[in-house]
Coordinates of C-alpha atoms and ligand atoms in Angstrom, one line a residue:
X1078 CA -96.5 -11.7 -17.8
X1079 CA -96.3 -9.0 -20.7
X1080 CA -96.0 -11.8 -23.4
X1081 CA -95.7 -10.0 -26.6
X1082 CA -96.5 -6.7 -25.6
X1083 CA -93.6 -4.2 -25.0
X1084 CA -95.4 -2.8 -21.9
X1085 CA -97.9 -3.6 -18.9
X1086 CA -99.7 -0.9 -20.0
X1087 CA -100.4 -1.5 -23.5
X1088 CA -101.2 -5.1 -22.7
X1089 CA -103.3 -3.9 -19.8
X1090 CA -105.7 -1.5 -21.9
X1091 CA -105.7 -4.2 -24.6
X1092 CA -107.5 -6.3 -21.9
X1093 CA -110.9 -3.7 -21.1
X1094 CA -112.9 -5.9 -23.8
X1095 CA -112.1 -8.7 -22.0
X1096 CA -112.5 -7.6 -18.6
X1097 CA -115.4 -6.1 -19.7
X1098 CA -116.9 -9.7 -20.6
X1099 CA -115.9 -11.3 -17.6
X1100 CA -117.4 -8.5 -15.2
X1101 CA -120.9 -9.3 -17.2
X1102 CA -120.9 -12.9 -16.4
X1103 CA -119.5 -13.0 -12.7
X1104 CA -122.5 -10.1 -12.0
X1105 CA -125.1 -12.4 -13.8
X1106 CA -127.1 -15.2 -12.9
X1107 CA -128.4 -17.9 -14.6
X1108 CA -131.6 -15.8 -15.7
X1109 CA -129.7 -13.1 -16.8
X1110 CA -130.7 -11.4 -13.6
X1111 CA -127.7 -9.0 -11.7
X1112 CA -126.1 -11.5 -9.2
X1113 CA -125.6 -9.4 -6.2
X1114 CA -124.8 -10.8 -2.4
X1115 CA -128.1 -10.0 -0.7
X1116 CA -126.1 -8.1 2.2
X1117 CA -124.7 -5.4 -0.4
X1118 CA -128.2 -4.8 -1.7
X1119 CA -129.6 -4.5 1.4
X1120 CA -126.5 -2.3 2.8
X1121 CA -127.4 0.3 -0.3
X1122 CA -131.3 -0.2 0.4
X1123 CA -130.6 1.0 4.1
X1124 CA -129.1 3.8 3.5
X1125 CA -129.9 7.6 2.8
X1126 CA -126.5 8.7 1.5
X1127 CA -123.5 7.5 -0.1
X1128 CA -120.0 8.3 0.6
X1129 CA -117.3 7.3 -1.9
X1130 CA -113.8 7.7 -1.0
X1131 CA -111.0 6.8 -3.2
X1132 CA -107.9 8.5 -4.4
X1133 CA -106.2 9.3 -7.7
X1134 CA -107.5 7.2 -10.9
X1135 CA -110.0 5.6 -8.2
X1136 CA -111.4 8.7 -7.3
X1137 CA -111.9 9.8 -10.8
X1138 CA -113.8 6.5 -11.5
X1139 CA -115.7 7.6 -8.3
X1140 CA -116.9 10.7 -9.5
X1141 CA -118.6 8.8 -12.5
X1142 CA -119.9 6.0 -9.8
X1143 CA -121.9 9.1 -8.1
X1144 CA -123.6 10.2 -11.7
X1145 CA -124.6 6.3 -11.9
X1146 CA -126.0 6.2 -8.5
X1147 CA -128.2 9.6 -8.7
X1148 CA -129.0 9.3 -12.2
X1149 CA -130.0 5.4 -12.2
X1150 CA -130.6 4.7 -8.7
X1151 CA -131.5 8.5 -7.1
X1152 CA -129.2 7.7 -4.5
X1153 CA -127.6 10.9 -3.0
X1154 CA -123.9 10.6 -3.2
X1155 CA -121.2 12.4 -2.3
X1156 CA -117.5 11.7 -3.5
X1157 CA -114.4 12.7 -1.0
X1158 CA -111.0 12.8 -1.8
X1159 CA -109.4 10.1 1.1
X1160 CA -106.8 11.8 2.3
X1161 CA -109.2 15.0 2.5
X1162 CA -111.8 13.2 4.4
X1163 CA -110.1 13.3 7.9
X1164 CA -109.5 16.9 8.0
X1165 CA -112.7 18.1 5.9
X1166 CA -115.5 15.3 7.1
X1167 CA -118.7 16.2 6.0
X1168 CA -121.9 16.7 8.4
X1169 CA -123.1 13.0 7.8
X1170 CA -126.3 12.2 7.2
X1171 CA -128.4 9.6 9.5
X1172 CA -127.8 6.4 7.5
X1173 CA -124.5 6.5 5.9
X1174 CA -123.2 3.9 3.4
X1175 CA -119.2 4.3 2.8
X1176 CA -117.9 2.9 -0.4
X1177 CA -114.1 2.7 -0.6
X1178 CA -113.2 2.3 -4.5
X1179 CA -109.4 0.9 -4.5
X1180 CA -107.9 -1.3 -7.1
X1181 CA -105.1 -2.6 -4.7
X1182 CA -107.4 -2.3 -1.7
X1183 CA -104.5 -1.2 0.4
X1184 CA -104.3 2.6 -0.1
X1185 CA -103.3 4.2 3.9
X1186 CA -105.4 7.0 2.8
X1187 CA -108.6 5.1 2.2
X1188 CA -107.7 3.1 5.3
X1189 CA -107.5 6.0 7.9
X1190 CA -110.7 6.5 7.0
X1191 CA -112.2 3.2 7.0
X1192 CA -110.5 2.7 10.3
X1193 CA -112.8 5.8 11.5
X1194 CA -116.1 4.8 9.5
X1195 CA -115.5 1.5 11.5
X1196 CA -115.1 3.0 14.6
X1197 CA -118.5 5.4 14.2
X1198 CA -120.3 2.1 13.7
X1199 CA -120.9 3.2 9.9
X1200 CA -121.5 0.4 6.9
X1201 CA -118.5 -0.2 4.2
X1202 CA -118.4 -1.5 0.9
X1203 CA -115.4 -1.8 -0.8
X1204 CA -114.7 -1.7 -4.5
X1205 CA -111.7 -3.6 -5.1
X1206 CA -109.4 -5.9 -7.6
X1207 CA -107.7 -7.3 -4.9
X1208 CA -109.4 -10.6 -2.9
X1209 CA -108.7 -10.4 0.6
X1210 CA -107.1 -7.3 1.0
X1211 CA -106.7 -5.0 3.6
X1212 CA -109.5 -2.7 3.1
X1213 CA -112.2 -5.8 1.8
X1214 CA -111.4 -7.8 4.9
X1215 CA -111.6 -4.6 7.4
X1216 CA -114.8 -3.7 5.9
X1217 CA -118.3 -5.2 6.1
X1218 CA -118.8 -6.1 1.9
X1219 CA -116.6 -6.4 -0.7
X1220 CA -117.5 -6.3 -4.4
X1221 CA -114.8 -7.8 -6.3
X1222 CA -113.3 -6.2 -9.9
X1223 CA -112.3 -9.5 -11.3
X1224 CA -110.0 -6.9 -13.9
X1225 CA -107.1 -9.8 -13.4
X1226 CA -104.0 -8.2 -11.7
X1227 CA -102.7 -4.9 -12.7
X1228 CA -98.8 -4.0 -13.0
X1229 CA -98.3 -1.1 -14.7
X1230 CA -98.1 2.0 -12.0
X1231 CA -101.0 4.0 -14.5
X1232 CA -103.8 2.6 -13.5
X1233 CA -106.3 1.6 -16.8
X1234 CA -108.3 -1.5 -16.9
X1235 CA -108.8 -1.2 -12.8
X1236 CA -110.7 2.5 -13.9
X1237 CA -113.3 1.1 -16.6
X1238 CA -113.7 -2.0 -14.4
X1239 CA -114.7 0.0 -11.7
X1240 CA -116.9 2.2 -13.6
X1241 CA -118.4 -1.0 -14.8
X1242 CA -119.0 -2.6 -10.9
X1243 CA -120.6 0.5 -10.2
X1244 CA -122.9 0.6 -13.0
X1245 CA -124.0 -2.9 -11.7
X1246 CA -124.4 -1.6 -8.4
X1247 CA -126.4 1.5 -9.7
X1248 CA -128.8 -0.6 -11.6
X1249 CA -129.3 -3.4 -8.9
X1250 CA -130.4 -0.5 -6.9
X1251 CA -132.7 0.9 -8.9
X1252 CA -134.3 -2.1 -9.7
X1253 CA -134.7 -2.9 -5.9
X1254 CA -136.5 0.2 -5.5
X1255 CA -138.4 -0.7 -8.4
X1256 CA -137.4 2.6 -10.6
X1257 CA -137.9 1.9 -14.5
X1258 CA -134.9 1.5 -16.9
X1259 CA -134.8 2.4 -19.9
X1260 CA -131.5 -0.6 -21.1
X1261 CA -130.4 -3.2 -20.3
X1262 CA -127.3 -3.0 -18.3
X1263 CA -125.4 -6.1 -19.1
X1264 CA -126.0 -5.8 -23.3
X1265 CA -125.3 -2.0 -23.0
X1266 CA -121.6 -3.1 -20.8
X1267 CA -121.3 -5.9 -24.5
X1268 CA -121.8 -2.8 -26.4
X1269 CA -119.1 -1.2 -24.4
X1270 CA -116.8 -4.4 -24.6
X1271 CA -116.9 -4.0 -28.6
X1272 CA -116.6 -0.4 -28.7
X1273 CA -113.0 -0.9 -26.4
X1274 CA -112.3 -3.3 -28.8
X1275 CA -112.8 -1.4 -32.1
X1276 CA -110.9 1.6 -30.8
X1277 CA -107.7 -0.5 -29.7
X1278 CA -107.3 -1.9 -33.2
X1279 CA -106.9 2.0 -34.2
X1280 CA -104.3 2.3 -32.0
X1281 CA -102.1 4.2 -34.8
X1282 CA -104.1 6.9 -35.6
X1283 CA -103.9 7.5 -31.5
X1284 CA -100.0 7.3 -31.8
X1285 CA -100.3 9.6 -34.5
X1286 CA -102.4 12.5 -32.3
X1287 CA -99.7 11.5 -29.7
X1288 CA -97.2 12.6 -31.4
X1289 CA -98.8 15.5 -33.8
X1290 CA -100.0 17.1 -30.1
X1291 CA -97.7 16.1 -27.8
X1292 CA -94.4 15.1 -28.5
X1293 CA -92.7 18.3 -27.5
X1294 CA -95.0 20.3 -25.6
X1295 CA -94.4 21.2 -21.7
X1296 CA -98.8 21.3 -21.1
X1297 CA -102.1 19.8 -22.2
X1298 CA -105.3 21.1 -21.1
X1299 CA -108.1 18.4 -21.3
X1300 CA -112.1 20.0 -21.7
X1301 CA -115.4 18.4 -20.9
X1302 CA -118.7 18.9 -19.6
X1303 CA -120.4 16.8 -16.8
X1304 CA -119.4 12.6 -17.2
X1305 CA -116.8 14.2 -20.0
X1306 CA -115.2 16.6 -17.1
X1307 CA -114.9 13.8 -15.0
X1308 CA -112.8 11.5 -17.8
X1309 CA -110.7 14.4 -18.7
X1310 CA -109.4 14.3 -15.1
X1311 CA -108.4 10.9 -16.0
X1312 CA -106.7 11.9 -19.1
X1313 CA -104.6 14.7 -17.2
X1314 CA -103.7 12.4 -14.9
X1315 CA -102.5 9.5 -17.3
X1316 CA -100.3 11.9 -19.0
X1317 CA -98.6 13.8 -16.3
X1318 CA -98.2 10.5 -14.3
X1319 CA -96.4 8.6 -17.4
X1320 CA -95.1 11.1 -19.5
X1321 CA -94.6 13.8 -17.3
X1322 CA -96.1 16.9 -19.4
X1323 CA -97.7 19.3 -16.8
X1324 CA -101.6 18.2 -17.9
X1325 CA -104.8 19.7 -16.6
X1326 CA -108.6 19.0 -16.9
X1327 CA -111.1 21.6 -17.0
X1328 CA -114.6 21.6 -17.0
X1329 CA -115.3 23.4 -20.4
X1330 CA -117.6 26.6 -18.9
X1331 CA -115.0 27.4 -16.7
X1332 CA -112.4 28.1 -19.2
X1333 CA -113.7 32.4 -19.5
X1334 CA -113.1 32.4 -15.5
X1335 CA -109.2 32.1 -15.4
X1336 CA -107.9 29.2 -17.2
X1337 CA -108.2 30.5 -21.0
X1338 CA -105.4 32.9 -19.4
X1339 CA -102.9 29.9 -20.4
X1340 CA -103.8 29.3 -23.9
X1341 CA -100.7 30.4 -26.3
X1342 CA -100.0 29.5 -29.8
X1343 CA -100.1 25.7 -29.8
X1344 CA -101.1 24.5 -26.6
X1345 CA -102.5 21.4 -26.9
X1346 CA -106.5 21.2 -25.8
X1347 CA -108.1 17.6 -25.9
X1348 CA -111.7 18.4 -26.1
X1349 CA -114.2 15.0 -24.6
X1350 CA -117.5 15.5 -27.0
X1351 CA -120.0 12.3 -25.8
X1352 CA -122.6 14.1 -24.0
X1353 CA -125.1 15.1 -26.5
X1354 CA -127.1 17.9 -24.1
X1355 CA -123.6 19.6 -23.9
X1356 CA -121.9 19.0 -27.6
X1357 CA -123.0 22.9 -28.5
X1358 CA -121.5 24.2 -25.5
X1359 CA -118.4 22.5 -25.4
X1360 CA -117.8 22.9 -29.4
X1361 CA -118.5 26.6 -28.6
X1362 CA -115.1 26.0 -26.0
X1363 CA -112.9 24.5 -28.9
X1364 CA -113.7 27.9 -30.6
X1365 CA -112.8 30.0 -27.9
X1366 CA -109.8 28.0 -26.9
X1367 CA -108.4 27.8 -31.0
X1368 CA -109.5 31.4 -31.3
X1369 CA -106.6 32.1 -28.8
X1370 CA -104.1 29.4 -30.7
X1371 CA -104.9 26.2 -29.3
X1372 CA -103.7 22.8 -31.1
X1373 CA -107.7 21.3 -30.7
X1374 CA -108.2 17.4 -30.9
X1375 CA -111.8 16.4 -30.3
X1376 CA -112.7 13.4 -29.4
X1377 CA -116.4 12.7 -30.1
X1378 CA -119.5 9.9 -30.1
X1379 CA -120.5 8.4 -33.3
X1380 CA -123.2 11.0 -34.0
X1381 CA -122.2 14.0 -32.2
X1382 CA -119.4 14.7 -34.5
X1383 CA -119.1 17.8 -36.8
X1384 CA -115.8 18.2 -37.9
X1385 CA -113.9 15.5 -40.5
X1386 CA -110.8 15.3 -38.5
X1387 CA -112.5 14.3 -35.1
X1388 CA -111.5 10.9 -33.0
X1389 CA -115.0 9.5 -33.6
X1390 CA -116.1 6.7 -30.8
X1391 CA -118.3 4.1 -31.6
X1392 CA -122.1 4.7 -30.2
X1393 CA -122.4 3.3 -26.8
X1394 CA -125.4 4.2 -23.8
X1395 CA -124.9 7.7 -22.9
X1396 CA -124.0 7.3 -19.4
X1397 CA -121.1 4.6 -20.3
X1398 CA -119.4 6.7 -23.0
X1399 CA -116.8 7.5 -20.3
X1400 CA -115.9 3.5 -20.4
X1401 CA -114.9 3.9 -23.8
X1402 CA -114.0 8.1 -23.9
X1403 CA -110.9 7.5 -21.4
X1404 CA -109.6 4.5 -24.1
X1405 CA -108.1 7.0 -26.5
X1406 CA -106.7 8.9 -23.5
X1407 CA -105.2 5.9 -22.0
X1408 CA -103.8 5.2 -25.7
X1409 CA -102.4 8.7 -26.6
X1410 CA -100.8 8.9 -22.7
X1411 CA -99.2 5.6 -23.5
X1412 CA -97.7 6.9 -26.8
X1413 CA -96.8 10.2 -25.7
X1414 CA -94.5 8.6 -23.1
X1415 CA -93.1 6.3 -25.4
X1416 CA -92.4 8.8 -27.9
X1417 CA -90.4 10.8 -24.6
X1418 CA -88.6 8.0 -23.8
X1419 CA -90.3 7.8 -20.2
X1420 CA -90.6 4.5 -18.5
X1421 CA -93.8 3.9 -19.5
X1422 CA -94.2 1.1 -16.6
X1423 CA -92.3 2.5 -14.0
X1424 CA -92.8 6.0 -13.8
X1425 CA -90.9 8.0 -11.6
X1426 CA -91.6 8.6 -8.1
X1427 CA -94.6 6.6 -8.2
X1428 CA -95.6 3.6 -6.5
X1429 CA -98.1 0.8 -7.4
X1430 CA -99.9 0.7 -4.0
X1431 CA -99.5 3.7 -1.5
X1432 CA -99.4 1.9 1.4
X1433 CA -98.1 5.5 3.3
X1434 CA -100.2 8.6 3.9
Ligands
M6R1147 O1 -104.8 0.9 -5.2 P1 -105.8 2.4 -5.5 O2 -107.0 2.2 -6.2 O3 -106.3 2.8 -4.3 O4 -104.7 3.1 -5.5 C1 -104.7 5.0 -5.8 C2 -104.2 5.8 -6.5 O5 -102.8 5.7 -5.8 C3 -104.1 5.2 -8.2 O6 -105.2 5.0 -8.9 C4 -103.0 5.7 -8.5 O7 -103.5 7.7 -8.8 C5 -102.6 5.3 -10.0 N1 -101.1 5.3 -10.3 C6 -103.5 6.4 -11.1 O8 -103.0 6.0 -12.0

């Protein structure tokens, strides 16, 4: 039920700190160690490469998951769009592990890959919000998101939950391999929960951004580098699916190779700047688009801000910044859709669970 919320989407955005804390509880044992099915641990330890298969928002979580698995656990990882995989199946490694990421666990495009994977005799792990879902039943292993039912068509809390579970899986794998880590994942996810809570309390400011930048525009661009680029892709998807604004996410360094031609007087550009090592470069990209007339809104992380009018996110571990930086984008999309009189929870032409190929 929506309770006092006008829309499920807003309720689900607000639930994210709670979901983070539930994930911490579910994946932690009494000694504060990561609690994971021994079979899952073994399957990751035994593989030489992970192939993530997903669609839509879950695909975007997969892009972040790849960074976690490679940077934290040193496991080579590829991410594939499910509907493309059957035609573009890469040359598989000797011991592949397939990881299906799906909120619903019912997406047909993923299922057809899973059927193929099962025929080939490879191992499959499904990360899903729905226990007993088709993908969960038909794969060898399952990790649950514990996000609670997600009703709004636009996925929000499932995306942050997917990233949190992938981070835990990466840390567990690193620990099993004996790699040294300089952070405690559960403590860091707790910090993320608090940061999301602080942001959800600032939604008036984000509503104003939606009004100032998006109330009449035809298009909007999201730019970022590294993790911020991937989060920008998700920000763009959120905005287009519920507000029908043509939105695209671009890698900051790619602008000059073509897309900067799209910038006109007043084009809204939302720039993400949460990663210290690319802070200067993304800010140069912001200057490039502003010089050509863009109306830029910068979302940065505490300590990385440079201008007074930025949206500054509370400081969190740099790798976990996507879990926090997506929240202003969810809220901006929500308010943009609201101000443009769109049906926030049930956008046109879309279904919550896509059970056709
Ligand atoms: O249930 P799944 O995670 O497999 O669904 C995948 C996509 O259909 C889904 O993420 C879709 O893109 C959402 N509407 C995004 O908000």
